[in-house]
mmCIF file of C-alpha atoms and ligand atoms in Angstrom:
data_model
loop_
_atom_site.group_PDB
_atom_site.id
_atom_site.type_symbol
_atom_site.label_atom_id
_atom_site.label_comp_id
_atom_site.label_asym_id
_atom_site.label_seq_id
_atom_site.Cartn_x
_atom_site.Cartn_y
_atom_site.Cartn_z
ATOM 1 C CA MET S 5 -15.168 -24.016 4.755
ATOM 2 C CA LYS S 6 -17.654 -23.639 1.836
ATOM 3 C CA LEU S 7 -18.288 -21.360 -0.943
ATOM 4 C CA ARG S 8 -20.686 -18.763 -0.031
ATOM 5 C CA THR S 9 -23.358 -17.663 -2.409
ATOM 6 C CA SER S 10 -25.062 -15.717 0.078
ATOM 7 C CA VAL S 11 -26.262 -12.256 0.167
ATOM 8 C CA LEU S 12 -22.912 -10.665 1.123
ATOM 9 C CA ALA S 13 -21.198 -12.490 -1.977
ATOM 10 C CA THR S 14 -23.996 -10.327 -3.829
ATOM 11 C CA THR S 15 -23.490 -7.322 -2.708
ATOM 12 C CA LEU S 16 -19.835 -7.674 -3.631
ATOM 13 C CA LEU S 17 -20.493 -8.550 -7.028
ATOM 14 C CA LEU S 18 -22.978 -5.847 -7.475
ATOM 15 C CA ALA S 19 -20.398 -3.363 -5.372
ATOM 16 C CA GLY S 20 -18.010 -4.616 -8.964
ATOM 17 C CA VAL S 21 -16.148 -6.305 -6.424
ATOM 18 C CA SER S 22 -14.517 -9.390 -8.312
ATOM 19 C CA GLY S 23 -12.001 -12.673 -8.632
ATOM 20 C CA GLY S 24 -12.305 -14.608 -5.613
ATOM 21 C CA ALA S 25 -15.351 -16.372 -4.116
ATOM 22 C CA MET S 26 -16.694 -15.483 -0.642
ATOM 23 C CA ALA S 27 -15.562 -17.883 1.728
ATOM 24 C CA ASP S 28 -18.356 -19.337 4.201
ATOM 25 C CA CYS S 29 -16.703 -20.317 7.353
ATOM 26 C CA ASP S 30 -17.874 -23.253 9.536
ATOM 27 C CA ASP S 31 -19.291 -23.169 13.130
ATOM 28 C CA GLY S 32 -16.153 -24.085 14.773
ATOM 29 C CA GLU S 33 -13.620 -22.401 12.671
ATOM 30 C CA LEU S 34 -11.409 -19.247 13.540
ATOM 31 C CA VAL S 35 -12.364 -16.281 11.206
ATOM 32 C CA ILE S 36 -9.852 -14.550 10.346
ATOM 33 C CA LYS S 37 -11.375 -11.257 8.056
ATOM 34 C CA PHE S 38 -8.589 -9.460 5.857
ATOM 35 C CA SER S 39 -9.907 -5.542 4.931
ATOM 36 C CA HIS S 40 -8.562 -3.825 2.028
ATOM 37 C CA VAL S 41 -8.763 -1.389 -0.419
ATOM 38 C CA THR S 42 -8.121 -1.964 -3.523
ATOM 39 C CA ASN S 43 -8.941 -4.384 -6.921
ATOM 40 C CA THR S 44 -8.581 -7.861 -6.618
ATOM 41 C CA ASP S 45 -6.676 -8.745 -10.297
ATOM 42 C CA LYS S 46 -3.985 -6.613 -12.377
ATOM 43 C CA HIS S 47 -3.364 -5.601 -8.046
ATOM 44 C CA PRO S 48 -0.140 -6.629 -6.146
ATOM 45 C CA LYS S 49 -1.989 -6.376 -2.644
ATOM 46 C CA GLY S 50 -5.072 -7.744 -4.610
ATOM 47 C CA ILE S 51 -3.805 -10.528 -5.948
ATOM 48 C CA ALA S 52 -1.599 -12.075 -2.746
ATOM 49 C CA ALA S 53 -4.486 -11.011 -0.661
ATOM 50 C CA SER S 54 -6.789 -13.796 -2.339
ATOM 51 C CA LEU S 55 -4.220 -15.918 -2.777
ATOM 52 C CA LEU S 56 -3.203 -16.172 1.184
ATOM 53 C CA GLN S 57 -7.230 -16.786 1.455
ATOM 54 C CA GLN S 58 -6.849 -19.252 -0.842
ATOM 55 C CA ARG S 59 -4.393 -20.932 1.091
ATOM 56 C CA VAL S 60 -5.998 -20.850 4.041
ATOM 57 C CA ASN S 61 -9.326 -22.262 3.085
ATOM 58 C CA ASP S 62 -6.887 -24.709 1.179
ATOM 59 C CA GLU S 63 -5.381 -26.040 4.056
ATOM 60 C CA MET S 64 -6.462 -25.289 7.368
ATOM 61 C CA ASN S 65 -9.657 -26.071 6.725
ATOM 62 C CA GLY S 66 -11.876 -26.862 9.621
ATOM 63 C CA VAL S 67 -9.700 -24.856 11.834
ATOM 64 C CA ALA S 68 -9.493 -21.619 10.775
ATOM 65 C CA CYS S 69 -10.897 -20.000 7.776
ATOM 66 C CA MET S 70 -10.136 -16.565 5.591
ATOM 67 C CA GLU S 71 -12.877 -13.590 3.876
ATOM 68 C CA VAL S 72 -11.392 -11.379 1.915
ATOM 69 C CA PHE S 73 -13.439 -8.131 1.745
ATOM 70 C CA PRO S 74 -11.604 -6.253 -0.956
ATOM 71 C CA ASN S 75 -12.464 -2.550 -2.981
ATOM 72 C CA SER S 76 -13.234 -0.702 0.497
ATOM 73 C CA VAL S 77 -16.358 -2.844 0.610
ATOM 74 C CA LEU S 78 -15.759 -3.308 4.487
ATOM 75 C CA TYR S 79 -13.031 -0.372 5.726
ATOM 76 C CA ASP S 80 -11.617 2.421 4.173
ATOM 77 C CA ASP S 81 -8.031 2.327 5.275
ATOM 78 C CA ASP S 82 -8.038 5.030 7.446
ATOM 79 C CA LYS S 83 -11.149 2.901 9.389
ATOM 80 C CA VAL S 84 -9.846 -0.552 9.717
ATOM 81 C CA LEU S 85 -6.919 -0.008 12.020
ATOM 82 C CA GLU S 86 -9.322 1.321 15.245
ATOM 83 C CA ALA S 87 -11.491 -1.829 13.620
ATOM 84 C CA MET S 88 -9.272 -4.243 13.971
ATOM 85 C CA LEU S 89 -8.277 -2.777 17.816
ATOM 86 C CA ASN S 90 -11.918 -3.426 18.420
ATOM 87 C CA GLY S 91 -11.811 -7.140 17.233
ATOM 88 C CA ASP S 92 -14.150 -6.157 13.858
ATOM 89 C CA VAL S 93 -11.213 -7.590 12.107
ATOM 90 C CA GLN S 94 -7.997 -9.483 12.037
ATOM 91 C CA MET S 95 -6.395 -8.526 9.393
ATOM 92 C CA ALA S 96 -5.361 -6.038 6.826
ATOM 93 C CA ALA S 97 -2.839 -4.069 4.850
ATOM 94 C CA PRO S 98 -2.854 -0.453 4.370
ATOM 95 C CA SER S 99 0.079 0.993 2.619
ATOM 96 C CA LEU S 100 3.071 2.343 5.036
ATOM 97 C CA SER S 101 2.100 5.993 4.926
ATOM 98 C CA LYS S 102 -1.324 5.073 6.871
ATOM 99 C CA PHE S 103 0.611 3.612 10.220
ATOM 100 C CA GLU S 104 1.475 8.090 11.103
ATOM 101 C CA THR S 105 -0.734 8.006 14.179
ATOM 102 C CA PHE S 106 0.821 4.735 15.418
ATOM 103 C CA THR S 107 4.658 5.235 14.644
ATOM 104 C CA LYS S 108 7.266 7.471 12.562
ATOM 105 C CA GLN S 109 9.234 4.992 12.304
ATOM 106 C CA TYR S 110 7.575 4.432 8.760
ATOM 107 C CA ARG S 111 8.416 7.936 7.595
ATOM 108 C CA ILE S 112 11.511 5.905 5.772
ATOM 109 C CA PHE S 113 9.123 4.795 3.211
ATOM 110 C CA ASP S 114 7.766 8.266 2.379
ATOM 111 C CA LEU S 115 10.916 10.205 1.904
ATOM 112 C CA PRO S 116 11.286 11.227 -1.567
ATOM 113 C CA PHE S 117 13.926 9.409 -3.741
ATOM 114 C CA MET S 118 14.730 6.885 -0.714
ATOM 115 C CA PHE S 119 15.357 3.995 -2.552
ATOM 116 C CA ARG S 120 16.458 3.450 -6.183
ATOM 117 C CA ASP S 121 13.464 0.939 -6.131
ATOM 118 C CA ILE S 122 11.583 -2.230 -5.434
ATOM 119 C CA SER S 123 14.260 -4.231 -4.961
ATOM 120 C CA ALA S 124 15.847 -1.951 -2.847
ATOM 121 C CA VAL S 125 13.072 -1.607 -0.245
ATOM 122 C CA ASP S 126 13.003 -5.687 -0.011
ATOM 123 C CA ALA S 127 16.917 -5.692 0.722
ATOM 124 C CA PHE S 128 15.847 -3.338 3.732
ATOM 125 C CA GLN S 129 12.728 -4.349 4.633
ATOM 126 C CA ASN S 130 14.490 -7.537 5.526
ATOM 127 C CA SER S 131 17.548 -6.230 7.106
ATOM 128 C CA GLU S 132 17.649 -6.003 10.792
ATOM 129 C CA THR S 133 16.391 -2.594 11.167
ATOM 130 C CA GLY S 134 13.349 -3.507 8.562
ATOM 131 C CA GLN S 135 12.283 -6.181 10.392
ATOM 132 C CA ALA S 136 12.399 -5.264 13.595
ATOM 133 C CA MET S 137 9.607 -2.532 12.212
ATOM 134 C CA LYS S 138 7.498 -5.195 12.159
ATOM 135 C CA ASP S 139 7.060 -5.074 16.112
ATOM 136 C CA SER S 140 7.207 -1.176 16.431
ATOM 137 C CA MET S 141 3.501 -0.501 17.201
ATOM 138 C CA ARG S 142 2.682 -3.404 19.911
ATOM 139 C CA LYS S 143 2.601 -1.048 22.987
ATOM 140 C CA ARG S 144 -0.358 0.337 20.607
ATOM 141 C CA GLY S 145 -2.140 -2.698 20.209
ATOM 142 C CA LEU S 146 -0.420 -3.766 16.563
ATOM 143 C CA GLN S 147 1.732 -6.460 15.229
ATOM 144 C CA GLY S 148 3.005 -6.740 12.027
ATOM 145 C CA LEU S 149 3.687 -9.718 10.205
ATOM 146 C CA ALA S 150 5.041 -8.968 6.996
ATOM 147 C CA PHE S 151 6.105 -5.994 3.931
ATOM 148 C CA TRP S 152 4.157 -6.281 0.894
ATOM 149 C CA HIS S 153 5.031 -4.924 -2.312
ATOM 150 C CA ASN S 154 3.073 -2.654 -4.412
ATOM 151 C CA GLY S 155 6.075 -0.302 -6.472
ATOM 152 C CA MET S 156 7.519 3.024 -7.543
ATOM 153 C CA LYS S 157 4.868 5.520 -7.986
ATOM 154 C CA GLN S 158 4.277 8.096 -10.478
ATOM 155 C CA ILE S 159 2.795 11.336 -10.706
ATOM 156 C CA SER S 160 -0.388 12.600 -13.038
ATOM 157 C CA ALA S 161 -2.188 15.762 -13.162
ATOM 158 C CA ASN S 162 -5.112 17.977 -15.473
ATOM 159 C CA LYS S 163 -1.644 19.406 -16.758
ATOM 160 C CA PRO S 164 1.866 17.506 -18.050
ATOM 161 C CA LEU S 165 4.157 17.468 -15.262
ATOM 162 C CA GLU S 166 7.728 17.713 -17.134
ATOM 163 C CA LEU S 167 9.602 19.601 -14.103
ATOM 164 C CA PRO S 168 8.880 20.404 -10.668
ATOM 165 C CA GLY S 169 7.648 24.040 -10.889
ATOM 166 C CA ASP S 170 4.661 21.973 -13.678
ATOM 167 C CA ALA S 171 3.332 21.327 -9.582
ATOM 168 C CA ALA S 172 3.246 24.081 -8.118
ATOM 169 C CA GLY S 173 -0.096 26.594 -7.431
ATOM 170 C CA LEU S 174 -1.935 22.549 -7.953
ATOM 171 C CA LYS S 175 -4.132 20.902 -5.701
ATOM 172 C CA PHE S 176 -2.887 17.383 -5.345
ATOM 173 C CA ARG S 177 -3.923 14.099 -3.045
ATOM 174 C CA VAL S 178 -1.766 12.474 -0.602
ATOM 175 C CA GLN S 179 -2.294 9.588 1.679
ATOM 176 C CA PRO S 180 -2.667 10.975 5.507
ATOM 177 C CA SER S 181 1.107 10.983 5.946
ATOM 178 C CA ASP S 182 3.194 14.470 6.603
ATOM 179 C CA VAL S 183 6.061 13.380 4.978
ATOM 180 C CA LEU S 184 3.851 13.340 1.697
ATOM 181 C CA VAL S 185 2.607 17.269 2.629
ATOM 182 C CA ALA S 186 5.822 17.776 2.665
ATOM 183 C CA GLN S 187 6.758 16.529 -0.313
ATOM 184 C CA PHE S 188 4.323 18.935 -2.265
ATOM 185 C CA GLU S 189 4.630 21.957 -0.095
ATOM 186 C CA ALA S 190 8.171 21.693 -1.470
ATOM 187 C CA LEU S 191 6.849 21.514 -4.640
ATOM 188 C CA GLU S 192 5.281 24.705 -3.501
ATOM 189 C CA ALA S 193 1.387 22.869 -4.260
ATOM 190 C CA SER S 194 -1.078 22.328 -1.742
ATOM 191 C CA PRO S 195 -1.591 18.765 -0.507
ATOM 192 C CA GLN S 196 -5.161 17.447 0.829
ATOM 193 C CA LYS S 197 -5.068 14.213 2.667
ATOM 194 C CA MET S 198 -7.929 12.371 1.419
ATOM 195 C CA ALA S 199 -9.145 8.195 1.389
ATOM 196 C CA PHE S 200 -7.906 5.893 -1.536
ATOM 197 C CA SER S 201 -11.699 5.260 -2.270
ATOM 198 C CA GLU S 202 -12.497 9.241 -3.242
ATOM 199 C CA VAL S 203 -9.956 9.680 -5.301
ATOM 200 C CA TYR S 204 -11.335 9.486 -9.032
ATOM 201 C CA GLY S 205 -14.442 11.133 -7.887
ATOM 202 C CA ALA S 206 -11.840 14.209 -6.870
ATOM 203 C CA LEU S 207 -10.292 14.186 -9.786
ATOM 204 C CA GLN S 208 -13.212 13.851 -12.117
ATOM 205 C CA THR S 209 -14.731 16.830 -10.241
ATOM 206 C CA GLY S 210 -11.805 19.168 -10.182
ATOM 207 C CA VAL S 211 -11.963 18.905 -5.774
ATOM 208 C CA VAL S 212 -7.524 18.124 -6.353
ATOM 209 C CA ASP S 213 -5.879 18.656 -9.581
ATOM 210 C CA GLY S 214 -3.453 15.853 -9.427
ATOM 211 C CA GLN S 215 -2.052 12.525 -7.133
ATOM 212 C CA GLU S 216 0.801 10.236 -6.794
ATOM 213 C CA ASN S 217 0.316 6.572 -7.273
ATOM 214 C CA THR S 218 1.889 3.488 -8.390
ATOM 215 C CA TRP S 219 0.643 1.951 -12.048
ATOM 216 C CA SER S 220 -1.348 -0.913 -10.671
ATOM 217 C CA ASN S 221 -3.266 1.423 -7.999
ATOM 218 C CA ILE S 222 -3.697 4.268 -11.335
ATOM 219 C CA TYR S 223 -4.937 1.474 -13.713
ATOM 220 C CA GLY S 224 -7.518 -0.304 -10.802
ATOM 221 C CA LYS S 225 -8.674 3.161 -9.795
ATOM 222 C CA LYS S 226 -8.434 4.355 -13.363
ATOM 223 C CA PHE S 227 -7.548 7.864 -12.392
ATOM 224 C CA PHE S 228 -5.471 7.964 -15.984
ATOM 225 C CA GLU S 229 -8.772 8.425 -16.995
ATOM 226 C CA VAL S 230 -9.138 11.823 -15.105
ATOM 227 C CA GLN S 231 -5.773 13.209 -15.725
ATOM 228 C CA ASP S 232 -3.711 14.623 -18.559
ATOM 229 C CA GLY S 233 -1.372 12.016 -18.151
ATOM 230 C CA THR S 234 0.927 10.293 -15.981
ATOM 231 C CA THR S 235 4.826 11.307 -15.073
ATOM 232 C CA GLU S 236 6.969 8.077 -14.623
ATOM 233 C CA SER S 237 9.332 9.368 -12.010
ATOM 234 C CA ASN S 238 9.635 6.766 -9.783
ATOM 235 C CA HIS S 239 10.112 9.430 -7.128
ATOM 236 C CA GLY S 240 8.974 6.825 -4.194
ATOM 237 C CA VAL S 241 7.168 4.600 -2.934
ATOM 238 C CA LEU S 242 3.779 2.899 -1.985
ATOM 239 C CA ASP S 243 4.069 -0.401 0.154
ATOM 240 C CA TYR S 244 2.319 -2.314 2.658
ATOM 241 C CA LEU S 245 2.301 -3.916 6.125
ATOM 242 C CA VAL S 246 0.073 -7.101 6.548
ATOM 243 C CA VAL S 247 -0.697 -5.946 10.772
ATOM 244 C CA THR S 248 -3.071 -7.684 13.067
ATOM 245 C CA GLY S 249 -4.311 -6.767 16.856
ATOM 246 C CA PHE S 250 -1.258 -7.864 19.076
ATOM 247 C CA ASP S 251 -3.306 -9.336 21.618
ATOM 248 C CA TRP S 252 -5.596 -11.789 18.920
ATOM 249 C CA TRP S 253 -1.983 -12.727 17.610
ATOM 250 C CA GLU S 254 -0.635 -13.661 20.632
ATOM 251 C CA GLY S 255 -3.851 -15.757 21.821
ATOM 252 C CA LEU S 256 -3.862 -18.262 19.266
ATOM 253 C CA ASP S 257 -3.201 -21.638 19.696
ATOM 254 C CA ALA S 258 0.509 -22.224 18.941
ATOM 255 C CA PRO S 259 -0.109 -24.124 15.776
ATOM 256 C CA ILE S 260 -2.298 -22.126 14.306
ATOM 257 C CA ARG S 261 -0.642 -19.141 14.559
ATOM 258 C CA ASP S 262 2.782 -21.094 13.206
ATOM 259 C CA GLN S 263 0.806 -22.079 10.400
ATOM 260 C CA LEU S 264 -0.452 -18.769 9.625
ATOM 261 C CA ALA S 265 2.713 -17.372 10.108
ATOM 262 C CA THR S 266 3.701 -20.371 7.561
ATOM 263 C CA ILE S 267 1.540 -19.427 4.681
ATOM 264 C CA LEU S 268 1.878 -15.764 5.509
ATOM 265 C CA LYS S 269 5.718 -16.415 4.734
ATOM 266 C CA GLU S 270 5.931 -17.969 1.766
ATOM 267 C CA VAL S 271 2.716 -15.800 0.363
ATOM 268 C CA SER S 272 5.046 -12.716 0.694
ATOM 269 C CA GLU S 273 7.663 -14.515 -1.323
ATOM 270 C CA THR S 274 6.078 -15.849 -4.076
ATOM 271 C CA ARG S 275 3.846 -11.894 -4.576
ATOM 272 C CA ASN S 276 6.603 -10.227 -3.561
ATOM 273 C CA ALA S 277 8.408 -11.420 -6.833
ATOM 274 C CA GLU S 278 6.003 -10.424 -8.949
ATOM 275 C CA SER S 279 5.237 -7.095 -7.568
ATOM 276 C CA THR S 280 7.525 -5.854 -10.663
ATOM 277 C CA ARG S 281 5.623 -7.523 -13.276
ATOM 278 C CA VAL S 282 2.178 -6.644 -12.146
ATOM 279 C CA ASN S 283 2.982 -2.533 -12.274
ATOM 280 C CA GLU S 284 4.406 -2.860 -15.862
ATOM 281 C CA GLU S 285 1.311 -4.705 -16.998
ATOM 282 C CA ALA S 286 -1.095 -1.943 -15.035
ATOM 283 C CA LYS S 287 1.065 0.478 -17.222
ATOM 284 C CA ALA S 288 0.729 -1.184 -20.171
ATOM 285 C CA SER S 289 -2.735 -1.950 -19.457
ATOM 286 C CA VAL S 290 -3.190 2.218 -18.649
ATOM 287 C CA ILE S 291 -1.268 2.647 -22.572
ATOM 288 C CA ALA S 292 -3.589 0.165 -24.254
ATOM 289 C CA ALA S 293 -6.490 1.796 -23.219
ATOM 290 C CA GLY S 294 -5.268 5.156 -24.071
ATOM 291 C CA GLY S 295 -4.011 6.899 -21.619
ATOM 292 C CA VAL S 296 -0.771 9.673 -21.911
ATOM 293 C CA VAL S 297 2.569 8.202 -19.805
ATOM 294 C CA ARG S 298 5.420 10.894 -19.618
ATOM 295 C CA GLU S 299 9.195 9.977 -19.439
ATOM 296 C CA LEU S 300 11.881 12.133 -17.287
ATOM 297 C CA ASP S 301 15.527 12.385 -19.237
ATOM 298 C CA ALA S 302 17.977 12.364 -16.671
ATOM 299 C CA GLU S 303 18.162 16.156 -16.693
ATOM 300 C CA GLN S 304 14.250 16.355 -15.276
ATOM 301 C CA ARG S 305 14.956 13.806 -13.045
ATOM 302 C CA ALA S 306 17.919 15.501 -11.683
ATOM 303 C CA ALA S 307 15.464 18.891 -11.238
ATOM 304 C CA TRP S 308 13.064 16.433 -9.150
ATOM 305 C CA VAL S 309 15.696 15.225 -6.850
ATOM 306 C CA GLU S 310 17.262 18.203 -5.992
ATOM 307 C CA ALA S 311 13.362 20.205 -5.308
ATOM 308 C CA LEU S 312 12.235 17.436 -3.310
ATOM 309 C CA GLN S 313 15.909 16.298 -1.625
ATOM 310 C CA PRO S 314 15.125 19.448 1.465
ATOM 311 C CA VAL S 315 12.248 17.734 2.304
ATOM 312 C CA TRP S 316 14.688 14.643 3.695
ATOM 313 C CA LYS S 317 16.337 17.324 6.237
ATOM 314 C CA GLN S 318 12.417 18.181 7.837
ATOM 315 C CA PHE S 319 11.865 14.621 8.731
ATOM 316 C CA GLU S 320 15.548 12.999 9.597
ATOM 317 C CA GLY S 321 15.120 13.684 13.218
ATOM 318 C CA ASP S 322 12.118 10.920 13.126
ATOM 319 C CA VAL S 323 13.278 9.285 10.541
ATOM 320 C CA GLY S 324 17.202 8.844 12.533
ATOM 321 C CA ALA S 325 20.556 9.870 10.253
ATOM 322 C CA ASP S 326 21.761 5.961 11.257
ATOM 323 C CA THR S 327 17.815 3.935 9.660
ATOM 324 C CA ILE S 328 18.619 7.127 5.861
ATOM 325 C CA GLU S 329 22.134 6.108 6.502
ATOM 326 C CA ALA S 330 20.983 2.031 6.369
ATOM 327 C CA ALA S 331 18.273 2.639 3.206
ATOM 328 C CA GLN S 332 20.979 4.325 1.429
ATOM 329 C CA SER S 333 23.105 1.686 1.643
ATOM 330 C CA PHE S 334 20.642 -0.430 -0.190
ATOM 331 C CA ASN S 335 20.408 1.644 -3.267
HETATM 332 C C1 LIG Z 25 -3.754 4.822 -1.737
HETATM 333 O O1 LIG Z 25 -4.275 5.268 -0.771
HETATM 334 O O2 LIG Z 25 -3.676 5.827 -2.514
HETATM 335 C C2 LIG Z 25 -3.138 2.936 -1.080
HETATM 336 O O3 LIG Z 25 -2.311 3.294 0.406
HETATM 337 C C3 LIG Z 25 -4.093 2.042 -1.702
HETATM 338 C C4 LIG Z 25 -3.514 0.783 -1.691
HETATM 339 O O4 LIG Z 25 -3.923 0.247 -0.714
HETATM 340 O O5 LIG Z 25 -2.774 0.367 -2.437
#
């Protein structure tokens, strides 16, 4: 593996992609293309993917070579899983909301106010129920390898959002998840499924009025610039599954698969432990850049919880009452 200063690297630089040299894979090395949609710095996923690339390329030099493509330069999340099944990309880390057409199990993560914070999410993911979820899409050709944290979601719009009624009548961008659609319908708002790369433009031009996301995404993609303010609601979680093609993974020589799995496990543990800090820093950067942040008092928060509670019942059949109970036990 050599560092590349080629056409692709130049293209990525022109596209505003920074924070990590492109790898130039040698003949005979196993090439692992990792595609994702966020920025690379001040972002839990961006940092983790860069670290994974660095470690694979340092420790498996001559055997394997990872190339990371951030910022949707290769694929949006709605295309990447199909590309993976076609063998055009080997790894990705879409948010758990983006597996809707492959499994209904991940709907638990989208249910509003299901998890108190990221440490409860972490404990659930590491439980037997959570770990089994990584294997839930094998029949559809996908193998989950690791959960990566981003963080808790906040909500923003082109007007202040203090009580749930403030969202009524507004259009909100959502990830492609029916739970998230139901969440905004419970607020009498209009949800619109949309790719991440299109959100800034849609907010700017008024195609949608608001959105929900983590501090690192709100800062990384500058959503705060085109919103009245962001309400610190912590109403849901946005986490990722590092995923690969089942056949590709199973087809690897065992020593290569084992070394990749070990590096990935270590990177996941190291970076998951830092995700909350990365989001806190992104929130501070939003404020430093002039973004308005609104906190909810206990009464306001209780009103949001009450307004969104009916969504649980709607999806209990898909998710399972026992899984909801298991998730709640970690709060
Ligand atoms: C989104 O679409 O809002 C997120 O899933 C983007 C990401 O990867 O964090």
